[in-house]
PDB file of C-alpha atoms in Angstrom:
ATOM      1  CA  MET X   1     184.364  83.122 158.891  1.00  0.00           C
ATOM      2  CA  THR X   2     184.175  80.658 155.990  1.00  0.00           C
ATOM      3  CA  CYS X   3     182.830  80.641 152.458  1.00  0.00           C
ATOM      4  CA  ALA X   4     179.775  78.699 151.268  1.00  0.00           C
ATOM      5  CA  THR X   5     181.315  78.246 147.796  1.00  0.00           C
ATOM      6  CA  PRO X   6     185.110  78.274 148.284  1.00  0.00           C
ATOM      7  CA  ILE X   7     187.312  78.607 145.225  1.00  0.00           C
ATOM      8  CA  PRO X   8     189.252  75.345 144.637  1.00  0.00           C
ATOM      9  CA  PHE X   9     193.012  75.429 145.272  1.00  0.00           C
ATOM     10  CA  ASN X  10     193.895  74.652 141.642  1.00  0.00           C
ATOM     11  CA  THR X  11     191.698  77.556 140.457  1.00  0.00           C
ATOM     12  CA  LEU X  12     193.519  79.916 142.845  1.00  0.00           C
ATOM     13  CA  VAL X  13     196.861  78.709 141.447  1.00  0.00           C
ATOM     14  CA  ASP X  14     195.631  78.997 137.854  1.00  0.00           C
ATOM     15  CA  TRP X  15     194.484  82.594 138.417  1.00  0.00           C
ATOM     16  CA  TRP X  16     197.740  83.639 140.081  1.00  0.00           C
ATOM     17  CA  THR X  17     199.930  81.984 137.413  1.00  0.00           C
ATOM     18  CA  GLY X  18     197.816  83.290 134.514  1.00  0.00           C
ATOM     19  CA  ASP X  19     196.545  79.849 133.500  1.00  0.00           C
ATOM     20  CA  LEU X  20     192.865  80.491 134.286  1.00  0.00           C
ATOM     21  CA  VAL X  21     190.621  80.198 131.240  1.00  0.00           C
ATOM     22  CA  PRO X  22     189.685  83.762 130.164  1.00  0.00           C
ATOM     23  CA  ASP X  23     185.940  83.015 130.363  1.00  0.00           C
ATOM     24  CA  GLU X  24     186.322  82.221 134.079  1.00  0.00           C
ATOM     25  CA  ILE X  25     188.393  85.250 135.103  1.00  0.00           C
ATOM     26  CA  ASP X  26     185.519  87.732 135.620  1.00  0.00           C
ATOM     27  CA  ARG X  27     183.447  85.270 137.662  1.00  0.00           C
ATOM     28  CA  PHE X  28     186.513  84.309 139.723  1.00  0.00           C
ATOM     29  CA  GLU X  29     187.562  87.898 140.431  1.00  0.00           C
ATOM     30  CA  GLU X  30     184.020  88.964 141.326  1.00  0.00           C
ATOM     31  CA  HIS X  31     183.835  86.201 143.940  1.00  0.00           C
ATOM     32  CA  LEU X  32     187.420  86.634 145.155  1.00  0.00           C
ATOM     33  CA  PHE X  33     187.289  90.376 145.757  1.00  0.00           C
ATOM     34  CA  GLY X  34     183.921  90.094 147.514  1.00  0.00           C
ATOM     35  CA  CYS X  35     184.970  87.209 149.783  1.00  0.00           C
ATOM     36  CA  ALA X  36     187.540  87.880 152.510  1.00  0.00           C
ATOM     37  CA  TRP X  37     187.882  84.147 153.263  1.00  0.00           C
ATOM     38  CA  CYS X  38     188.839  83.241 149.663  1.00  0.00           C
ATOM     39  CA  GLU X  39     191.107  86.282 149.461  1.00  0.00           C
ATOM     40  CA  ARG X  40     193.030  84.987 152.504  1.00  0.00           C
ATOM     41  CA  ARG X  41     193.224  81.535 150.845  1.00  0.00           C
ATOM     42  CA  LEU X  42     194.677  83.194 147.736  1.00  0.00           C
ATOM     43  CA  ASP X  43     197.340  84.911 149.877  1.00  0.00           C
ATOM     44  CA  ARG X  44     198.299  81.551 151.428  1.00  0.00           C
ATOM     45  CA  THR X  45     198.285  79.876 147.999  1.00  0.00           C
ATOM     46  CA  VAL X  46     200.607  82.531 146.545  1.00  0.00           C
ATOM     47  CA  SER X  47     202.985  82.022 149.492  1.00  0.00           C
ATOM     48  CA  ILE X  48     203.058  78.281 148.800  1.00  0.00           C
ATOM     49  CA  VAL X  49     203.632  78.691 145.057  1.00  0.00           C
ATOM     50  CA  ARG X  50     206.431  81.232 145.648  1.00  0.00           C
ATOM     51  CA  ALA X  51     208.162  78.816 148.058  1.00  0.00           C
ATOM     52  CA  ILE X  52     208.145  75.893 145.617  1.00  0.00           C
ATOM     53  CA  PRO X  53     211.540  76.572 143.960  1.00  0.00           C
ATOM     54  CA  GLU X  54     213.359  76.574 147.318  1.00  0.00           C
ATOM     55  CA  VAL X  55     211.575  73.459 148.564  1.00  0.00           C
ATOM     56  CA  VAL X  56     212.304  71.583 145.337  1.00  0.00           C
ATOM     57  CA  ARG X  57     216.028  72.302 145.587  1.00  0.00           C
ATOM     58  CA  ARG X  58     216.205  70.825 149.100  1.00  0.00           C
ATOM     59  CA  ARG X  59     216.982  67.111 149.376  1.00  0.00           C
ATOM     60  CA  GLY X  60     213.899  64.994 148.888  1.00  0.00           C
ATOM     61  CA  GLY X  61     211.707  67.641 147.281  1.00  0.00           C
ATOM     62  CA  PHE X  62     208.044  66.677 147.060  1.00  0.00           C
ATOM     63  CA  ARG X  63     205.361  65.297 144.740  1.00  0.00           C
ATOM     64  CA  ILE X  64     203.267  67.927 142.967  1.00  0.00           C
ATOM     65  CA  ALA X  65     201.031  68.537 139.984  1.00  0.00           C
ATOM     66  CA  LEU X  66     202.237  71.428 137.815  1.00  0.00           C
ATOM     67  CA  THR X  67     200.801  73.868 135.324  1.00  0.00           C
ATOM     68  CA  ASP X  68     202.777  75.161 132.326  1.00  0.00           C
ATOM     69  CA  THR X  69     203.354  78.479 134.078  1.00  0.00           C
ATOM     70  CA  MET X  70     204.545  76.821 137.301  1.00  0.00           C
ATOM     71  CA  SER X  71     206.945  74.657 135.278  1.00  0.00           C
ATOM     72  CA  ALA X  72     208.333  77.725 133.479  1.00  0.00           C
ATOM     73  CA  SER X  73     208.673  79.588 136.784  1.00  0.00           C
ATOM     74  CA  LEU X  74     210.613  76.722 138.370  1.00  0.00           C
ATOM     75  CA  ASP X  75     212.878  76.595 135.327  1.00  0.00           C
ATOM     76  CA  ALA X  76     213.432  80.364 135.518  1.00  0.00           C
ATOM     77  CA  HIS X  77     214.423  79.988 139.190  1.00  0.00           C
ATOM     78  CA  GLY X  78     217.142  77.480 138.300  1.00  0.00           C
ATOM     79  CA  VAL X  79     215.270  74.298 139.186  1.00  0.00           C
ATOM     80  CA  HIS X  80     216.411  71.567 136.770  1.00  0.00           C
ATOM     81  CA  LEU X  81     213.418  69.727 135.290  1.00  0.00           C
ATOM     82  CA  ARG X  82     213.482  66.549 133.214  1.00  0.00           C
ATOM     83  CA  HIS X  83     210.293  66.247 131.124  1.00  0.00           C
ATOM     84  CA  TYR X  84     208.467  63.221 129.737  1.00  0.00           C
ATOM     85  CA  ARG X  85     205.361  63.564 127.550  1.00  0.00           C
ATOM     86  CA  ALA X  86     202.959  60.709 126.896  1.00  0.00           C
ATOM     87  CA  SER X  87     199.729  60.047 125.028  1.00  0.00           C
ATOM     88  CA  PRO X  88     197.328  57.223 125.899  1.00  0.00           C
ATOM     89  CA  GLY X  89     198.860  53.830 125.098  1.00  0.00           C
ATOM     90  CA  ASP X  90     202.439  55.139 124.854  1.00  0.00           C
ATOM     91  CA  ARG X  91     205.377  53.201 126.284  1.00  0.00           C
ATOM     92  CA  ILE X  92     208.086  55.622 127.395  1.00  0.00           C
ATOM     93  CA  ALA X  93     211.694  54.779 128.287  1.00  0.00           C
ATOM     94  CA  CYS X  94     212.672  57.061 131.166  1.00  0.00           C
ATOM     95  CA  THR X  95     215.435  57.705 133.694  1.00  0.00           C
ATOM     96  CA  VAL X  96     216.836  60.471 135.900  1.00  0.00           C
ATOM     97  CA  GLY X  97     220.128  62.355 135.857  1.00  0.00           C
ATOM     98  CA  ALA X  98     222.367  63.566 138.676  1.00  0.00           C
ATOM     99  CA  GLU X  99     221.312  67.201 138.132  1.00  0.00           C
ATOM    100  CA  ASP X 100     217.536  66.635 137.928  1.00  0.00           C
ATOM    101  CA  ASP X 101     215.616  68.354 140.745  1.00  0.00           C
ATOM    102  CA  LEU X 102     212.222  67.199 139.442  1.00  0.00           C
ATOM    103  CA  VAL X 103     211.078  64.616 136.909  1.00  0.00           C
ATOM    104  CA  VAL X 104     207.919  66.010 135.305  1.00  0.00           C
ATOM    105  CA  THR X 105     205.502  63.791 133.394  1.00  0.00           C
ATOM    106  CA  TRP X 106     202.871  65.347 131.111  1.00  0.00           C
ATOM    107  CA  LEU X 107     199.919  63.122 130.188  1.00  0.00           C
ATOM    108  CA  SER X 108     197.650  64.110 127.302  1.00  0.00           C
ATOM    109  CA  ALA X 109     194.075  62.832 127.048  1.00  0.00           C
ATOM    110  CA  ASP X 110     190.543  63.812 126.120  1.00  0.00           C
ATOM    111  CA  LEU X 111     189.391  65.548 129.293  1.00  0.00           C
ATOM    112  CA  ALA X 112     186.999  68.062 127.705  1.00  0.00           C
ATOM    113  CA  ALA X 113     183.989  66.934 129.769  1.00  0.00           C
ATOM    114  CA  ALA X 114     185.929  66.087 132.937  1.00  0.00           C
ATOM    115  CA  GLY X 115     185.409  68.152 136.051  1.00  0.00           C
ATOM    116  CA  ARG X 116     188.189  66.354 137.893  1.00  0.00           C
ATOM    117  CA  ALA X 117     191.139  64.062 137.151  1.00  0.00           C
ATOM    118  CA  ASP X 118     193.167  61.679 139.322  1.00  0.00           C
ATOM    119  CA  ILE X 119     196.514  60.090 138.454  1.00  0.00           C
ATOM    120  CA  GLU X 120     197.086  56.532 139.658  1.00  0.00           C
ATOM    121  CA  ILE X 121     200.583  54.990 139.510  1.00  0.00           C
ATOM    122  CA  LEU X 122     200.787  51.198 139.554  1.00  0.00           C
ATOM    123  CA  GLU X 123     203.548  48.617 139.659  1.00  0.00           C
ATOM    124  CA  ASP X 124     202.710  44.991 138.850  1.00  0.00           C
ATOM    125  CA  GLY X 125     199.016  45.944 138.985  1.00  0.00           C
ATOM    126  CA  ALA X 126     199.199  47.326 142.546  1.00  0.00           C
ATOM    127  CA  GLN X 127     198.662  51.020 143.269  1.00  0.00           C
ATOM    128  CA  ILE X 128     201.800  52.657 144.676  1.00  0.00           C
ATOM    129  CA  HIS X 129     200.651  56.268 144.523  1.00  0.00           C
ATOM    130  CA  LEU X 130     197.503  58.309 143.870  1.00  0.00           C
ATOM    131  CA  LEU X 131     197.402  62.025 143.056  1.00  0.00           C
ATOM    132  CA  GLU X 132     193.848  63.249 143.475  1.00  0.00           C
ATOM    133  CA  ASP X 133     192.138  66.192 141.801  1.00  0.00           C
ATOM    134  CA  VAL X 134     195.130  67.321 139.738  1.00  0.00           C
ATOM    135  CA  PRO X 135     194.821  70.517 137.693  1.00  0.00           C
ATOM    136  CA  ILE X 136     193.543  69.903 134.157  1.00  0.00           C
ATOM    137  CA  LEU X 137     195.406  72.016 131.643  1.00  0.00           C
ATOM    138  CA  ARG X 138     192.734  72.715 129.059  1.00  0.00           C
ATOM    139  CA  ALA X 139     193.681  72.854 125.390  1.00  0.00           C
ATOM    140  CA  ARG X 140     193.929  76.478 124.302  1.00  0.00           C
ATOM    141  CA  THR X 141     193.848  75.690 120.597  1.00  0.00           C
ATOM    142  CA  ALA X 142     191.897  73.081 118.658  1.00  0.00           C
ATOM    143  CA  GLY X 143     193.674  69.783 118.186  1.00  0.00           C
ATOM    144  CA  THR X 144     196.220  70.216 120.991  1.00  0.00           C
ATOM    145  CA  GLY X 145     194.372  68.141 123.628  1.00  0.00           C
ATOM    146  CA  ASP X 146     194.044  68.517 127.372  1.00  0.00           C
ATOM    147  CA  ARG X 147     196.875  67.545 129.720  1.00  0.00           C
ATOM    148  CA  VAL X 148     197.683  66.845 133.331  1.00  0.00           C
ATOM    149  CA  SER X 149     201.080  66.590 134.952  1.00  0.00           C
ATOM    150  CA  TYR X 150     202.851  65.300 137.995  1.00  0.00           C
ATOM    151  CA  ALA X 151     206.379  65.787 139.234  1.00  0.00           C
ATOM    152  CA  LEU X 152     208.508  63.559 141.418  1.00  0.00           C
ATOM    153  CA  PRO X 153     211.626  64.713 143.253  1.00  0.00           C
ATOM    154  CA  GLY X 154     214.871  63.741 141.544  1.00  0.00           C
ATOM    155  CA  ASP X 155     216.284  62.495 144.866  1.00  0.00           C
ATOM    156  CA  LEU X 156     213.390  60.037 145.122  1.00  0.00           C
ATOM    157  CA  VAL X 157     213.548  58.898 141.486  1.00  0.00           C
ATOM    158  CA  ARG X 158     217.317  58.272 141.810  1.00  0.00           C
ATOM    159  CA  THR X 159     216.486  55.569 144.389  1.00  0.00           C
ATOM    160  CA  PHE X 160     214.176  53.669 142.004  1.00  0.00           C
ATOM    161  CA  PRO X 161     215.458  50.367 140.622  1.00  0.00           C
ATOM    162  CA  ASP X 162     214.854  49.336 137.022  1.00  0.00           C
ATOM    163  CA  ARG X 163     211.062  49.029 136.934  1.00  0.00           C
ATOM    164  CA  SER X 164     208.003  49.236 134.742  1.00  0.00           C
ATOM    165  CA  LEU X 165     205.129  51.413 135.869  1.00  0.00           C
ATOM    166  CA  THR X 166     201.625  51.879 134.563  1.00  0.00           C
ATOM    167  CA  VAL X 167     199.977  55.259 134.995  1.00  0.00           C
ATOM    168  CA  ARG X 168     196.198  55.560 134.721  1.00  0.00           C
ATOM    169  CA  LEU X 169     194.461  58.856 134.264  1.00  0.00           C
ATOM    170  CA  HIS X 170     190.945  58.791 135.740  1.00  0.00           C
ATOM    171  CA  ALA X 171     188.419  61.362 134.509  1.00  0.00           C
ATOM    172  CA  PHE X 172     185.356  62.252 136.564  1.00  0.00           C
ATOM    173  CA  VAL X 173     182.427  63.224 134.315  1.00  0.00           C
ATOM    174  CA  ASP X 174     178.945  63.905 135.700  1.00  0.00           C
ATOM    175  CA  GLY X 175     179.406  61.646 138.724  1.00  0.00           C
ATOM    176  CA  THR X 176     181.006  58.741 136.866  1.00  0.00           C
ATOM    177  CA  VAL X 177     184.655  57.757 136.573  1.00  0.00           C
ATOM    178  CA  ARG X 178     186.330  56.508 133.413  1.00  0.00           C
ATOM    179  CA  ILE X 179     189.909  55.781 132.451  1.00  0.00           C
ATOM    180  CA  ALA X 180     190.918  58.614 130.124  1.00  0.00           C
ATOM    181  CA  GLY X 181     194.312  57.105 129.370  1.00  0.00           C
ATOM    182  CA  GLU X 182     196.783  54.439 130.341  1.00  0.00           C
ATOM    183  CA  TYR X 183     200.518  55.052 129.932  1.00  0.00           C
ATOM    184  CA  HIS X 184     203.514  52.765 130.442  1.00  0.00           C
ATOM    185  CA  PHE X 185     206.928  53.857 131.697  1.00  0.00           C
ATOM    186  CA  ASP X 186     210.037  51.677 131.617  1.00  0.00           C
ATOM    187  CA  HIS X 187     212.381  53.280 134.134  1.00  0.00           C
ATOM    188  CA  ALA X 188     216.136  52.714 133.953  1.00  0.00           C
ATOM    189  CA  SER X 189     217.753  53.198 137.368  1.00  0.00           C
ATOM    190  CA  PHE X 190     220.179  56.026 138.052  1.00  0.00           C
ATOM    191  CA  ARG X 191     223.698  54.931 137.198  1.00  0.00           C
ATOM    192  CA  GLY X 192     225.478  58.067 138.544  1.00  0.00           C
TER     193      GLY X 192
END
């Protein structure tokens, strides 16, 4: 048994964490509670989200996109997060500490019309990582702007040498792709 119109993973996470836009909740719940396949996917999604704090604390961790609620939940479970916030065009000096489990980067941009966003990380113009279809955290109040995030494991970031990275945020709007923002990060290596 499958579903002809499956609920996207990030929407399942947003509903469970309370980040789903209120206008979408009724439509989501009507579909979810009438679709056994999507209900099973929600159960699996909740299991994954609940396991995140333990996985993050293990050596190596993993790369992930976060919502505000997921970030707060990790923090409440004792996961040490280092945060960086950037707007398009910003140049951010960054590093990692010995106690950091995750390094979380929040990118703000105009994503109001975007149905999807990808985060591309480049070094010397070459792509070194691509996060596809990351959750878009919609502005809840006027003037605050939309955001996306990604998190890298502290154990991984502690291995990085001094380096400069460019991060591009790609917005997908009505079948076309545009760069919604470009951000620059000057990383200072871990000096333990």
